[in-house]
PDB file of C-alpha atoms in Angstrom:
ATOM      1  CA  ALA A  26       1.516  -0.793  21.561  1.00 94.00           C
ATOM      2  CA  THR A  27      -0.384  -0.214  24.781  1.00 95.00           C
ATOM      3  CA  CYS A  28      -1.200   2.783  26.949  1.00 95.00           C
ATOM      4  CA  SER A  29      -2.246   3.086  30.554  1.00 95.00           C
ATOM      5  CA  LEU A  30      -3.313   5.225  33.475  1.00 94.00           C
ATOM      6  CA  ASP A  31       0.288   4.838  34.679  1.00 94.00           C
ATOM      7  CA  ARG A  32       1.257   7.580  32.136  1.00 95.00           C
ATOM      8  CA  TYR A  33       3.478   5.285  30.050  1.00 94.00           C
ATOM      9  CA  LEU A  34       3.340   3.809  26.570  1.00 94.00           C
ATOM     10  CA  MET A  35       4.603   0.258  26.205  1.00 92.00           C
ATOM     11  CA  LEU A  36       5.874  -1.126  22.919  1.00 91.00           C
ATOM     12  CA  TRP A  37       5.860  -4.926  22.971  1.00 90.00           C
ATOM     13  CA  LYS A  38       7.833  -7.233  20.684  1.00 87.00           C
ATOM     14  CA  LEU A  39       5.618 -10.235  20.056  1.00 85.00           C
ATOM     15  CA  LYS A  40       8.243 -12.418  18.378  1.00 82.00           C
ATOM     16  CA  THR A  41      10.544 -12.269  21.412  1.00 73.00           C
ATOM     17  CA  LYS A  42       8.080 -12.768  24.239  1.00 68.00           C
ATOM     18  CA  CYS A  43       8.054 -10.315  27.160  1.00 65.00           C
ATOM     19  CA  ARG A  44      10.430  -7.869  25.426  1.00 73.00           C
ATOM     20  CA  ALA A  45       9.042  -4.353  25.780  1.00 83.00           C
ATOM     21  CA  TYR A  46      10.060  -0.704  25.648  1.00 88.00           C
ATOM     22  CA  ARG A  47       8.514   1.834  27.995  1.00 92.00           C
ATOM     23  CA  PHE A  48       8.070   5.368  26.703  1.00 94.00           C
ATOM     24  CA  ALA A  49       7.743   8.265  29.154  1.00 93.00           C
ATOM     25  CA  GLY A  50       6.584  11.753  28.241  1.00 94.00           C
ATOM     26  CA  HIS A  51       2.958  12.276  29.133  1.00 96.00           C
ATOM     27  CA  VAL A  52       2.421  13.703  32.619  1.00 96.00           C
ATOM     28  CA  GLU A  53      -1.072  12.254  33.099  1.00 97.00           C
ATOM     29  CA  ALA A  54      -2.931   9.094  32.087  1.00 96.00           C
ATOM     30  CA  VAL A  55      -2.575   8.012  28.455  1.00 97.00           C
ATOM     31  CA  THR A  56      -6.014   7.303  26.996  1.00 96.00           C
ATOM     32  CA  SER A  57      -5.328   6.168  23.413  1.00 97.00           C
ATOM     33  CA  VAL A  58      -2.465   4.905  21.252  1.00 97.00           C
ATOM     34  CA  GLU A  59      -2.259   3.878  17.610  1.00 96.00           C
ATOM     35  CA  PHE A  60       0.340   2.907  15.015  1.00 96.00           C
ATOM     36  CA  SER A  61       0.540   4.836  11.747  1.00 96.00           C
ATOM     37  CA  PRO A  62      -0.465   2.759   8.691  1.00 95.00           C
ATOM     38  CA  ASP A  63       3.187   2.203   7.738  1.00 93.00           C
ATOM     39  CA  GLY A  64       4.196   1.371  11.317  1.00 92.00           C
ATOM     40  CA  GLN A  65       6.836   4.111  11.420  1.00 93.00           C
ATOM     41  CA  LEU A  66       5.094   6.309  14.024  1.00 95.00           C
ATOM     42  CA  LEU A  67       2.935   6.042  17.115  1.00 96.00           C
ATOM     43  CA  ALA A  68       0.335   8.616  18.142  1.00 97.00           C
ATOM     44  CA  SER A  69      -0.953   8.908  21.691  1.00 97.00           C
ATOM     45  CA  ALA A  70      -3.581  10.964  23.507  1.00 97.00           C
ATOM     46  CA  SER A  71      -3.549  11.889  27.156  1.00 97.00           C
ATOM     47  CA  GLN A  72      -5.427  13.524  29.992  1.00 97.00           C
ATOM     48  CA  ASP A  73      -2.606  16.103  30.027  1.00 97.00           C
ATOM     49  CA  HIS A  74      -4.443  17.819  27.088  1.00 97.00           C
ATOM     50  CA  THR A  75      -1.797  16.819  24.516  1.00 97.00           C
ATOM     51  CA  VAL A  76      -1.287  14.496  21.563  1.00 97.00           C
ATOM     52  CA  ARG A  77       2.195  13.060  21.061  1.00 97.00           C
ATOM     53  CA  LEU A  78       3.918  11.550  18.041  1.00 96.00           C
ATOM     54  CA  TRP A  79       6.543   8.911  18.795  1.00 95.00           C
ATOM     55  CA  VAL A  80       9.221   7.153  16.784  1.00 91.00           C
ATOM     56  CA  PRO A  81       8.820   3.527  17.978  1.00 86.00           C
ATOM     57  CA  CYS A  82      12.475   2.764  18.632  1.00 83.00           C
ATOM     58  CA  ILE A  83      14.641   2.172  21.678  1.00 79.00           C
ATOM     59  CA  HIS A  84      15.104   5.920  22.256  1.00 81.00           C
ATOM     60  CA  GLY A  85      11.390   6.692  22.512  1.00 81.00           C
ATOM     61  CA  GLU A  86      11.612  10.222  21.119  1.00 86.00           C
ATOM     62  CA  SER A  87       8.388  12.193  20.776  1.00 91.00           C
ATOM     63  CA  SER A  88       6.994  15.547  19.706  1.00 94.00           C
ATOM     64  CA  VAL A  89       4.029  17.262  21.353  1.00 96.00           C
ATOM     65  CA  LEU A  90       0.900  18.584  19.644  1.00 96.00           C
ATOM     66  CA  LYS A  91      -0.803  21.210  21.794  1.00 96.00           C
ATOM     67  CA  GLY A  92      -4.209  22.710  21.129  1.00 95.00           C
ATOM     68  CA  HIS A  93      -6.836  20.973  23.235  1.00 96.00           C
ATOM     69  CA  THR A  94      -7.894  22.562  26.511  1.00 95.00           C
ATOM     70  CA  ALA A  95      -9.078  19.379  28.254  1.00 96.00           C
ATOM     71  CA  SER A  96      -8.370  15.641  28.330  1.00 97.00           C
ATOM     72  CA  VAL A  97      -7.873  14.060  24.907  1.00 97.00           C
ATOM     73  CA  ARG A  98      -9.885  10.846  24.603  1.00 96.00           C
ATOM     74  CA  SER A  99      -8.847   9.304  21.307  1.00 97.00           C
ATOM     75  CA  VAL A 100      -6.392   9.608  18.445  1.00 98.00           C
ATOM     76  CA  ASN A 101      -6.573   8.083  14.957  1.00 97.00           C
ATOM     77  CA  PHE A 102      -4.434   8.186  11.788  1.00 97.00           C
ATOM     78  CA  SER A 103      -5.885   8.729   8.324  1.00 96.00           C
ATOM     79  CA  HIS A 104      -5.381   5.867   5.854  1.00 94.00           C
ATOM     80  CA  ASP A 105      -2.486   7.655   4.127  1.00 94.00           C
ATOM     81  CA  GLY A 106      -0.769   8.477   7.421  1.00 95.00           C
ATOM     82  CA  TYR A 107      -0.673  12.214   6.647  1.00 96.00           C
ATOM     83  CA  SER A 108      -3.267  13.327   9.209  1.00 97.00           C
ATOM     84  CA  ILE A 109      -4.386  12.600  12.766  1.00 97.00           C
ATOM     85  CA  VAL A 110      -7.811  13.241  14.248  1.00 98.00           C
ATOM     86  CA  SER A 111      -8.219  13.683  18.012  1.00 98.00           C
ATOM     87  CA  ALA A 112     -11.308  13.913  20.227  1.00 97.00           C
ATOM     88  CA  SER A 113     -11.386  15.745  23.539  1.00 97.00           C
ATOM     89  CA  ASN A 114     -13.401  16.676  26.610  1.00 96.00           C
ATOM     90  CA  ASP A 115     -13.187  20.281  25.402  1.00 95.00           C
ATOM     91  CA  ARG A 116     -16.064  19.301  23.039  1.00 95.00           C
ATOM     92  CA  SER A 117     -13.901  19.657  19.940  1.00 96.00           C
ATOM     93  CA  ILE A 118     -12.375  17.419  17.295  1.00 97.00           C
ATOM     94  CA  LYS A 119      -9.017  18.477  15.879  1.00 97.00           C
ATOM     95  CA  ILE A 120      -7.227  17.434  12.703  1.00 97.00           C
ATOM     96  CA  TRP A 121      -3.421  17.587  12.731  1.00 97.00           C
ATOM     97  CA  SER A 122      -0.754  17.352  10.044  1.00 96.00           C
ATOM     98  CA  VAL A 123       1.712  14.561  10.824  1.00 96.00           C
ATOM     99  CA  TYR A 124       4.632  15.981   8.857  1.00 92.00           C
ATOM    100  CA  SER A 125       4.357  19.680   9.735  1.00 94.00           C
ATOM    101  CA  GLN A 126       3.114  18.685  13.219  1.00 94.00           C
ATOM    102  CA  ARG A 127       0.625  21.527  13.367  1.00 94.00           C
ATOM    103  CA  LEU A 128      -3.106  21.968  13.795  1.00 96.00           C
ATOM    104  CA  LEU A 129      -5.013  21.984  10.494  1.00 96.00           C
ATOM    105  CA  SER A 130      -8.603  22.509  11.625  1.00 96.00           C
ATOM    106  CA  THR A 131     -11.060  22.198  14.510  1.00 96.00           C
ATOM    107  CA  LEU A 132     -14.549  20.724  14.248  1.00 96.00           C
ATOM    108  CA  PHE A 133     -17.279  21.982  16.581  1.00 93.00           C
ATOM    109  CA  GLN A 134     -20.745  20.428  16.719  1.00 91.00           C
ATOM    110  CA  HIS A 135     -20.879  18.317  19.858  1.00 93.00           C
ATOM    111  CA  THR A 136     -22.331  19.903  22.976  1.00 92.00           C
ATOM    112  CA  GLY A 137     -20.718  17.424  25.394  1.00 93.00           C
ATOM    113  CA  TRP A 138     -17.418  15.629  25.862  1.00 95.00           C
ATOM    114  CA  VAL A 139     -16.267  13.964  22.625  1.00 96.00           C
ATOM    115  CA  ARG A 140     -15.250  10.401  23.381  1.00 96.00           C
ATOM    116  CA  CYS A 141     -14.006   9.150  20.021  1.00 96.00           C
ATOM    117  CA  ALA A 142     -13.280  10.279  16.447  1.00 97.00           C
ATOM    118  CA  LYS A 143     -12.227   8.043  13.551  1.00 97.00           C
ATOM    119  CA  PHE A 144     -11.335   8.475   9.883  1.00 97.00           C
ATOM    120  CA  SER A 145     -13.177   6.329   7.347  1.00 97.00           C
ATOM    121  CA  PRO A 146     -11.037   3.762   5.482  1.00 95.00           C
ATOM    122  CA  ASP A 147     -10.732   6.084   2.457  1.00 93.00           C
ATOM    123  CA  GLY A 148     -10.081   9.154   4.613  1.00 94.00           C
ATOM    124  CA  ARG A 149     -12.961  11.199   3.197  1.00 95.00           C
ATOM    125  CA  LEU A 150     -15.197  10.983   6.257  1.00 96.00           C
ATOM    126  CA  ILE A 151     -14.790  11.297  10.020  1.00 97.00           C
ATOM    127  CA  ALA A 152     -17.183   9.714  12.524  1.00 97.00           C
ATOM    128  CA  SER A 153     -17.368  11.055  16.064  1.00 96.00           C
ATOM    129  CA  CYS A 154     -19.392  10.320  19.168  1.00 94.00           C
ATOM    130  CA  GLY A 155     -19.920  12.229  22.392  1.00 92.00           C
ATOM    131  CA  GLU A 156     -21.798  12.434  25.640  1.00 92.00           C
ATOM    132  CA  ASP A 157     -24.429  14.615  23.944  1.00 91.00           C
ATOM    133  CA  LYS A 158     -25.851  11.276  22.701  1.00 90.00           C
ATOM    134  CA  SER A 159     -25.106  11.964  19.051  1.00 91.00           C
ATOM    135  CA  VAL A 160     -22.893  10.298  16.456  1.00 93.00           C
ATOM    136  CA  ASN A 161     -21.785  12.766  13.781  1.00 95.00           C
ATOM    137  CA  VAL A 162     -20.431  12.084  10.315  1.00 96.00           C
ATOM    138  CA  TRP A 163     -18.142  14.774   8.865  1.00 96.00           C
ATOM    139  CA  ASP A 164     -16.785  15.586   5.435  1.00 95.00           C
ATOM    140  CA  ALA A 165     -13.050  15.539   6.162  1.00 93.00           C
ATOM    141  CA  ARG A 166     -12.268  17.862   3.254  1.00 91.00           C
ATOM    142  CA  ASN A 167     -14.616  20.779   3.777  1.00 91.00           C
ATOM    143  CA  LYS A 168     -14.913  20.161   7.550  1.00 92.00           C
ATOM    144  CA  THR A 169     -18.719  20.152   7.661  1.00 94.00           C
ATOM    145  CA  CYS A 170     -21.071  17.833   9.544  1.00 93.00           C
ATOM    146  CA  ILE A 171     -23.109  16.034   6.881  1.00 93.00           C
ATOM    147  CA  SER A 172     -25.288  13.842   9.075  1.00 92.00           C
ATOM    148  CA  SER A 173     -26.074  13.179  12.710  1.00 90.00           C
ATOM    149  CA  LEU A 174     -27.336   9.931  14.217  1.00 86.00           C
ATOM    150  CA  SER A 175     -29.095  10.603  17.489  1.00 76.00           C
ATOM    151  CA  ASP A 176     -29.586   7.935  20.137  1.00 69.00           C
ATOM    152  CA  TYR A 177     -31.721   8.895  23.076  1.00 63.00           C
ATOM    153  CA  GLU A 178     -31.092   5.705  25.057  1.00 76.00           C
ATOM    154  CA  GLY A 179     -27.478   6.509  25.904  1.00 83.00           C
ATOM    155  CA  PHE A 180     -24.261   7.837  24.443  1.00 90.00           C
ATOM    156  CA  ALA A 181     -21.616   6.043  22.401  1.00 92.00           C
ATOM    157  CA  ASN A 182     -18.221   5.419  23.997  1.00 94.00           C
ATOM    158  CA  PHE A 183     -16.536   4.389  20.749  1.00 96.00           C
ATOM    159  CA  VAL A 184     -17.183   4.373  16.994  1.00 97.00           C
ATOM    160  CA  ALA A 185     -15.637   2.292  14.206  1.00 97.00           C
ATOM    161  CA  PHE A 186     -16.075   2.152  10.428  1.00 97.00           C
ATOM    162  CA  ASN A 187     -16.472  -1.211   8.769  1.00 96.00           C
ATOM    163  CA  PRO A 188     -13.700  -2.036   6.233  1.00 95.00           C
ATOM    164  CA  SER A 189     -15.810  -0.871   3.260  1.00 94.00           C
ATOM    165  CA  GLY A 190     -16.646   2.444   4.939  1.00 94.00           C
ATOM    166  CA  THR A 191     -20.404   2.086   4.476  1.00 94.00           C
ATOM    167  CA  CYS A 192     -21.362   1.391   8.090  1.00 95.00           C
ATOM    168  CA  ILE A 193     -20.517   2.671  11.543  1.00 96.00           C
ATOM    169  CA  ALA A 194     -20.578   0.517  14.666  1.00 96.00           C
ATOM    170  CA  CYS A 195     -21.205   2.265  17.989  1.00 95.00           C
ATOM    171  CA  ALA A 196     -20.319   0.960  21.457  1.00 94.00           C
ATOM    172  CA  GLY A 197     -23.048   2.170  23.782  1.00 89.00           C
ATOM    173  CA  SER A 198     -23.044   3.199  27.429  1.00 89.00           C
ATOM    174  CA  ASN A 199     -26.485   1.546  27.596  1.00 91.00           C
ATOM    175  CA  HIS A 200     -24.941  -1.946  27.130  1.00 91.00           C
ATOM    176  CA  THR A 201     -25.732  -2.077  23.389  1.00 93.00           C
ATOM    177  CA  VAL A 202     -23.843  -2.256  20.100  1.00 95.00           C
ATOM    178  CA  LYS A 203     -25.509  -0.591  17.114  1.00 94.00           C
ATOM    179  CA  LEU A 204     -24.612  -0.722  13.425  1.00 95.00           C
ATOM    180  CA  TRP A 205     -25.735   2.166  11.201  1.00 94.00           C
ATOM    181  CA  ASP A 206     -25.753   2.444   7.419  1.00 93.00           C
ATOM    182  CA  ILE A 207     -24.375   5.959   6.875  1.00 92.00           C
ATOM    183  CA  ARG A 208     -25.726   6.163   3.317  1.00 89.00           C
ATOM    184  CA  MET A 209     -29.336   6.027   4.530  1.00 89.00           C
ATOM    185  CA  ASN A 210     -28.907   6.973   8.219  1.00 88.00           C
ATOM    186  CA  LYS A 211     -30.553   3.651   8.975  1.00 90.00           C
ATOM    187  CA  LEU A 212     -30.100   1.379  11.963  1.00 92.00           C
ATOM    188  CA  LEU A 213     -29.120  -2.027  10.570  1.00 93.00           C
ATOM    189  CA  GLN A 214     -28.359  -4.157  13.632  1.00 93.00           C
ATOM    190  CA  HIS A 215     -28.862  -3.749  17.352  1.00 93.00           C
ATOM    191  CA  PHE A 216     -27.098  -6.146  19.713  1.00 94.00           C
ATOM    192  CA  LYS A 217     -27.925  -6.415  23.416  1.00 93.00           C
ATOM    193  CA  VAL A 218     -25.404  -8.984  24.615  1.00 93.00           C
ATOM    194  CA  HIS A 219     -23.550  -7.218  27.457  1.00 94.00           C
ATOM    195  CA  ARG A 220     -24.661  -6.552  31.016  1.00 93.00           C
ATOM    196  CA  ALA A 221     -22.779  -3.244  31.335  1.00 94.00           C
ATOM    197  CA  GLY A 222     -21.525  -0.424  29.124  1.00 93.00           C
ATOM    198  CA  VAL A 223     -19.561  -1.315  25.982  1.00 96.00           C
ATOM    199  CA  ASN A 224     -16.232   0.551  25.949  1.00 96.00           C
ATOM    200  CA  CYS A 225     -14.617  -0.432  22.664  1.00 96.00           C
ATOM    201  CA  ILE A 226     -15.231  -2.347  19.435  1.00 97.00           C
ATOM    202  CA  SER A 227     -13.078  -3.570  16.553  1.00 97.00           C
ATOM    203  CA  TYR A 228     -13.969  -4.898  13.103  1.00 96.00           C
ATOM    204  CA  HIS A 229     -12.287  -7.990  11.731  1.00 95.00           C
ATOM    205  CA  PRO A 230     -10.561  -7.103   8.403  1.00 93.00           C
ATOM    206  CA  SER A 231     -13.129  -9.224   6.549  1.00 91.00           C
ATOM    207  CA  GLY A 232     -15.952  -7.083   7.962  1.00 93.00           C
ATOM    208  CA  ASN A 233     -17.806 -10.240   8.980  1.00 93.00           C
ATOM    209  CA  TYR A 234     -17.027 -10.125  12.698  1.00 95.00           C
ATOM    210  CA  LEU A 235     -17.108  -7.494  15.406  1.00 96.00           C
ATOM    211  CA  ILE A 236     -15.349  -7.820  18.743  1.00 97.00           C
ATOM    212  CA  THR A 237     -16.580  -5.898  21.793  1.00 97.00           C
ATOM    213  CA  ALA A 238     -15.103  -4.984  25.183  1.00 97.00           C
ATOM    214  CA  SER A 239     -17.344  -4.237  28.146  1.00 96.00           C
ATOM    215  CA  THR A 240     -17.363  -3.074  31.742  1.00 95.00           C
ATOM    216  CA  ASP A 241     -19.030  -6.422  32.574  1.00 94.00           C
ATOM    217  CA  GLY A 242     -15.547  -7.985  32.313  1.00 95.00           C
ATOM    218  CA  THR A 243     -16.107  -9.901  29.078  1.00 95.00           C
ATOM    219  CA  VAL A 244     -14.996  -9.759  25.467  1.00 96.00           C
ATOM    220  CA  LYS A 245     -17.589 -10.913  22.938  1.00 96.00           C
ATOM    221  CA  ILE A 246     -17.373 -11.750  19.245  1.00 95.00           C
ATOM    222  CA  LEU A 247     -20.389 -11.087  17.018  1.00 95.00           C
ATOM    223  CA  ASP A 248     -20.983 -12.746  13.650  1.00 93.00           C
ATOM    224  CA  LEU A 249     -22.475  -9.929  11.574  1.00 94.00           C
ATOM    225  CA  LEU A 250     -23.533 -12.135   8.656  1.00 92.00           C
ATOM    226  CA  GLU A 251     -25.471 -14.524  10.875  1.00 90.00           C
ATOM    227  CA  GLU A 252     -26.443 -11.647  13.196  1.00 92.00           C
ATOM    228  CA  ARG A 253     -25.623 -13.523  16.372  1.00 91.00           C
ATOM    229  CA  LEU A 254     -23.214 -13.765  19.282  1.00 92.00           C
ATOM    230  CA  ILE A 255     -20.690 -16.561  18.734  1.00 90.00           C
ATOM    231  CA  TYR A 256     -18.124 -16.230  21.560  1.00 90.00           C
ATOM    232  CA  THR A 257     -17.980 -14.821  25.086  1.00 93.00           C
ATOM    233  CA  LEU A 258     -14.411 -14.646  26.391  1.00 94.00           C
ATOM    234  CA  HIS A 259     -13.496 -14.475  30.063  1.00 93.00           C
ATOM    235  CA  GLY A 260     -10.052 -13.728  31.401  1.00 92.00           C
ATOM    236  CA  HIS A 261     -10.000 -10.126  32.524  1.00 94.00           C
ATOM    237  CA  LYS A 262     -10.390  -9.232  36.177  1.00 92.00           C
ATOM    238  CA  GLY A 263     -12.558  -6.148  36.071  1.00 93.00           C
ATOM    239  CA  PRO A 264     -13.807  -3.962  33.211  1.00 96.00           C
ATOM    240  CA  VAL A 265     -12.398  -4.505  29.713  1.00 96.00           C
ATOM    241  CA  LEU A 266     -11.516  -1.081  28.329  1.00 96.00           C
ATOM    242  CA  CYS A 267     -10.137  -1.669  24.853  1.00 96.00           C
ATOM    243  CA  VAL A 268      -9.855  -4.281  22.136  1.00 97.00           C
ATOM    244  CA  ALA A 269      -8.264  -4.383  18.680  1.00 96.00           C
ATOM    245  CA  PHE A 270      -7.767  -6.891  15.874  1.00 95.00           C
ATOM    246  CA  SER A 271      -4.333  -7.247  14.316  1.00 92.00           C
ATOM    247  CA  LYS A 272      -3.968  -5.983  10.763  1.00 89.00           C
ATOM    248  CA  GLY A 273      -4.509  -9.444   9.291  1.00 89.00           C
ATOM    249  CA  GLY A 274      -7.160 -10.487  11.803  1.00 91.00           C
ATOM    250  CA  GLU A 275      -5.281 -13.584  12.994  1.00 90.00           C
ATOM    251  CA  LYS A 276      -4.930 -12.154  16.524  1.00 92.00           C
ATOM    252  CA  PHE A 277      -6.566  -9.582  18.741  1.00 95.00           C
ATOM    253  CA  ALA A 278      -5.556  -7.865  21.956  1.00 96.00           C
ATOM    254  CA  SER A 279      -7.691  -6.683  24.863  1.00 97.00           C
ATOM    255  CA  GLY A 280      -6.797  -4.408  27.763  1.00 96.00           C
ATOM    256  CA  GLY A 281      -8.563  -3.998  31.063  1.00 94.00           C
ATOM    257  CA  ALA A 282      -8.686  -2.276  34.417  1.00 93.00           C
ATOM    258  CA  GLY A 283      -6.751  -5.193  35.900  1.00 89.00           C
ATOM    259  CA  ALA A 284      -3.492  -3.755  34.498  1.00 90.00           C
ATOM    260  CA  GLN A 285      -3.235  -6.624  32.018  1.00 91.00           C
ATOM    261  CA  VAL A 286      -3.194  -6.898  28.244  1.00 93.00           C
ATOM    262  CA  LEU A 287      -4.326 -10.249  26.858  1.00 95.00           C
ATOM    263  CA  LEU A 288      -3.333 -11.448  23.389  1.00 94.00           C
ATOM    264  CA  TRP A 289      -5.764 -13.868  21.745  1.00 94.00           C
ATOM    265  CA  GLN A 290      -5.521 -16.154  18.723  1.00 91.00           C
ATOM    266  CA  THR A 291      -8.504 -16.287  16.370  1.00 89.00           C
ATOM    267  CA  ASN A 292      -9.787 -19.287  14.456  1.00 79.00           C
ATOM    268  CA  PHE A 293     -11.471 -17.298  11.701  1.00 69.00           C
ATOM    269  CA  ASP A 294      -8.755 -18.250   9.226  1.00 57.00           C
ATOM    270  CA  SER A 295     -10.262 -21.761   9.082  1.00 60.00           C
ATOM    271  CA  LEU A 296     -13.252 -20.320   7.195  1.00 54.00           C
ATOM    272  CA  ASP A 297     -13.308 -19.778   3.457  1.00 55.00           C
ATOM    273  CA  TYR A 298     -14.217 -16.104   3.109  1.00 51.00           C
ATOM    274  CA  LYS A 299     -14.807 -16.323  -0.631  1.00 54.00           C
ATOM    275  CA  GLU A 300     -17.543 -18.890  -0.125  1.00 57.00           C
ATOM    276  CA  VAL A 301     -19.070 -16.913   2.750  1.00 52.00           C
ATOM    277  CA  LEU A 302     -19.065 -13.660   0.782  1.00 53.00           C
ATOM    278  CA  LYS A 303     -20.383 -15.351  -2.345  1.00 59.00           C
ATOM    279  CA  HIS A 304     -23.247 -16.845  -0.348  1.00 56.00           C
ATOM    280  CA  ASN A 305     -24.049 -13.502   1.289  1.00 52.00           C
ATOM    281  CA  PHE A 306     -23.189 -11.230  -1.645  1.00 54.00           C
ATOM    282  CA  ARG A 307     -26.535  -9.481  -1.787  1.00 49.00           C
ATOM    283  CA  ARG A 308     -26.538  -8.836   1.947  1.00 48.00           C
ATOM    284  CA  THR A 309     -23.000  -7.474   2.153  1.00 46.00           C
ATOM    285  CA  HIS A 310     -22.801  -5.604  -1.160  1.00 46.00           C
ATOM    286  CA  ILE A 311     -26.067  -3.707  -1.491  1.00 47.00           C
ATOM    287  CA  ASP A 312     -24.397  -0.672  -2.995  1.00 48.00           C
ATOM    288  CA  ASP A 313     -21.074   0.926  -3.787  1.00 53.00           C
ATOM    289  CA  PRO A 314     -19.232   2.778  -1.011  1.00 54.00           C
ATOM    290  CA  PRO A 315     -20.778   6.199  -0.355  1.00 53.00           C
ATOM    291  CA  HIS A 316     -19.726   9.174  -2.427  1.00 53.00           C
ATOM    292  CA  LEU A 317     -19.693  12.611  -0.877  1.00 51.00           C
ATOM    293  CA  LEU A 318     -21.668  13.942  -3.835  1.00 49.00           C
ATOM    294  CA  ASP A 319     -24.478  11.601  -2.831  1.00 48.00           C
ATOM    295  CA  MET A 320     -24.446  12.748   0.779  1.00 49.00           C
ATOM    296  CA  TYR A 321     -26.028  15.951   1.954  1.00 45.00           C
ATOM    297  CA  PRO A 322     -27.019  17.448   5.336  1.00 43.00           C
ATOM    298  CA  ARG A 323     -29.925  15.546   6.736  1.00 45.00           C
ATOM    299  CA  SER A 324     -32.178  16.191   9.667  1.00 45.00           C
ATOM    300  CA  PRO A 325     -31.422  14.220  12.850  1.00 46.00           C
ATOM    301  CA  ASN A 326     -32.598  10.647  12.741  1.00 48.00           C
ATOM    302  CA  ARG A 327     -36.206  10.323  13.911  1.00 46.00           C
ATOM    303  CA  HIS A 328     -36.810   7.436  16.236  1.00 47.00           C
ATOM    304  CA  ASP A 329     -40.518   7.217  15.585  1.00 47.00           C
ATOM    305  CA  GLU A 330     -39.758   5.520  12.268  1.00 49.00           C
ATOM    306  CA  ILE A 331     -39.896   1.745  12.087  1.00 49.00           C
ATOM    307  CA  PHE A 332     -36.413   0.300  11.576  1.00 50.00           C
ATOM    308  CA  GLN A 333     -35.541  -3.125  10.287  1.00 60.00           C
ATOM    309  CA  SER A 334     -33.327  -3.763  13.277  1.00 59.00           C
ATOM    310  CA  VAL A 335     -32.090  -7.037  14.689  1.00 62.00           C
ATOM    311  CA  GLU A 336     -31.967  -7.540  18.447  1.00 62.00           C
ATOM    312  CA  VAL A 337     -29.819 -10.355  19.776  1.00 64.00           C
ATOM    313  CA  SER A 338     -30.520 -11.542  23.313  1.00 55.00           C
TER     314      SER A 338
END
C-alpha cells in the first residue's frame, strides 16, 4: 500500500505485476498509510486533518476519524490491531479505537509539530518525536509520558522500535540516525552516513539491520551488530521519503519525491541468524524487555554525560 501527495491511496498486487487499486477519499495529500496486523484494514493519515480506515478491496470503502485540527503526519496500528495512534501538526498524539471508530485519548507534551508516533511491539509503550527536538516515550495504558530523550542538534523526522521493544531508532533532520536504549535513556549508536536529512527508517525483523531513507536521494542499509554501513542504494530521482521492510524481511519498498515506488529484494536470508545471534548473544540480549514497573519519570537526558556512542563515517 502506498500514499502520495496526489491524494490517493494505491493498493498494489505484487503477485500479478502492475495490478493496482486506487482509493479516493482524502481531499488533501496523504502522508502515511499502514496495514493492520491481520491485513484486513488499512489506516491512512492526511493533510486534510483526518485519519481514515479502509477495507482493502475493490470497492475501497472507508470511514473517517475526525479530531485533529491540523495535518496528520503519521498513523500506526497497535500489535493487536485494536488501536491506532496518530501524530499531528496540532502538537497532539491521539489514540483511536479501531472497532468503535472513536477517539480514546489525546496525549499532550510536545510543544511543536509531532512528526511521528509508534506503538511498541507489545503495545505497552508509544514513542513520539516532534519539531521541539524531543523524543518522548509514553505509557500507553495510563497515558503518561515516562521519559523524554532530548536532542539539541536537530529534530527527529521518524521513530521506530526495534523488534524486541528495548530500543528506539530516530531519523534525524541533522543527517544522523541515533539508537537509544529506552531502559537506561542511553545513546547506543550514532550513525552519520547521509548528506541530508533522514526521513524514514525501518528495522529488519531480525533486528540486526536498519534501512534508512534520506533527502540526499539514497537508501542505506546499516548492520547494527557490526555497527557499520553495508549498502548504499541509488535509484530514486530526488529525495527518498519513506522505506519499509516486508513482514518477513525478504523485500523492502522505498518511495520518493520522483513519484515512484521501488521494490527491492534483500539477500539477508543467505545468512544464518542463529549463528549470528549466538555469536553476539551478550551484545543483543543484555536484559529482558522493559517492564513498566521498572520505568519511572526521569529528567530529560543530559548531554554533558559521556556516552558510549559509535559514530560511523
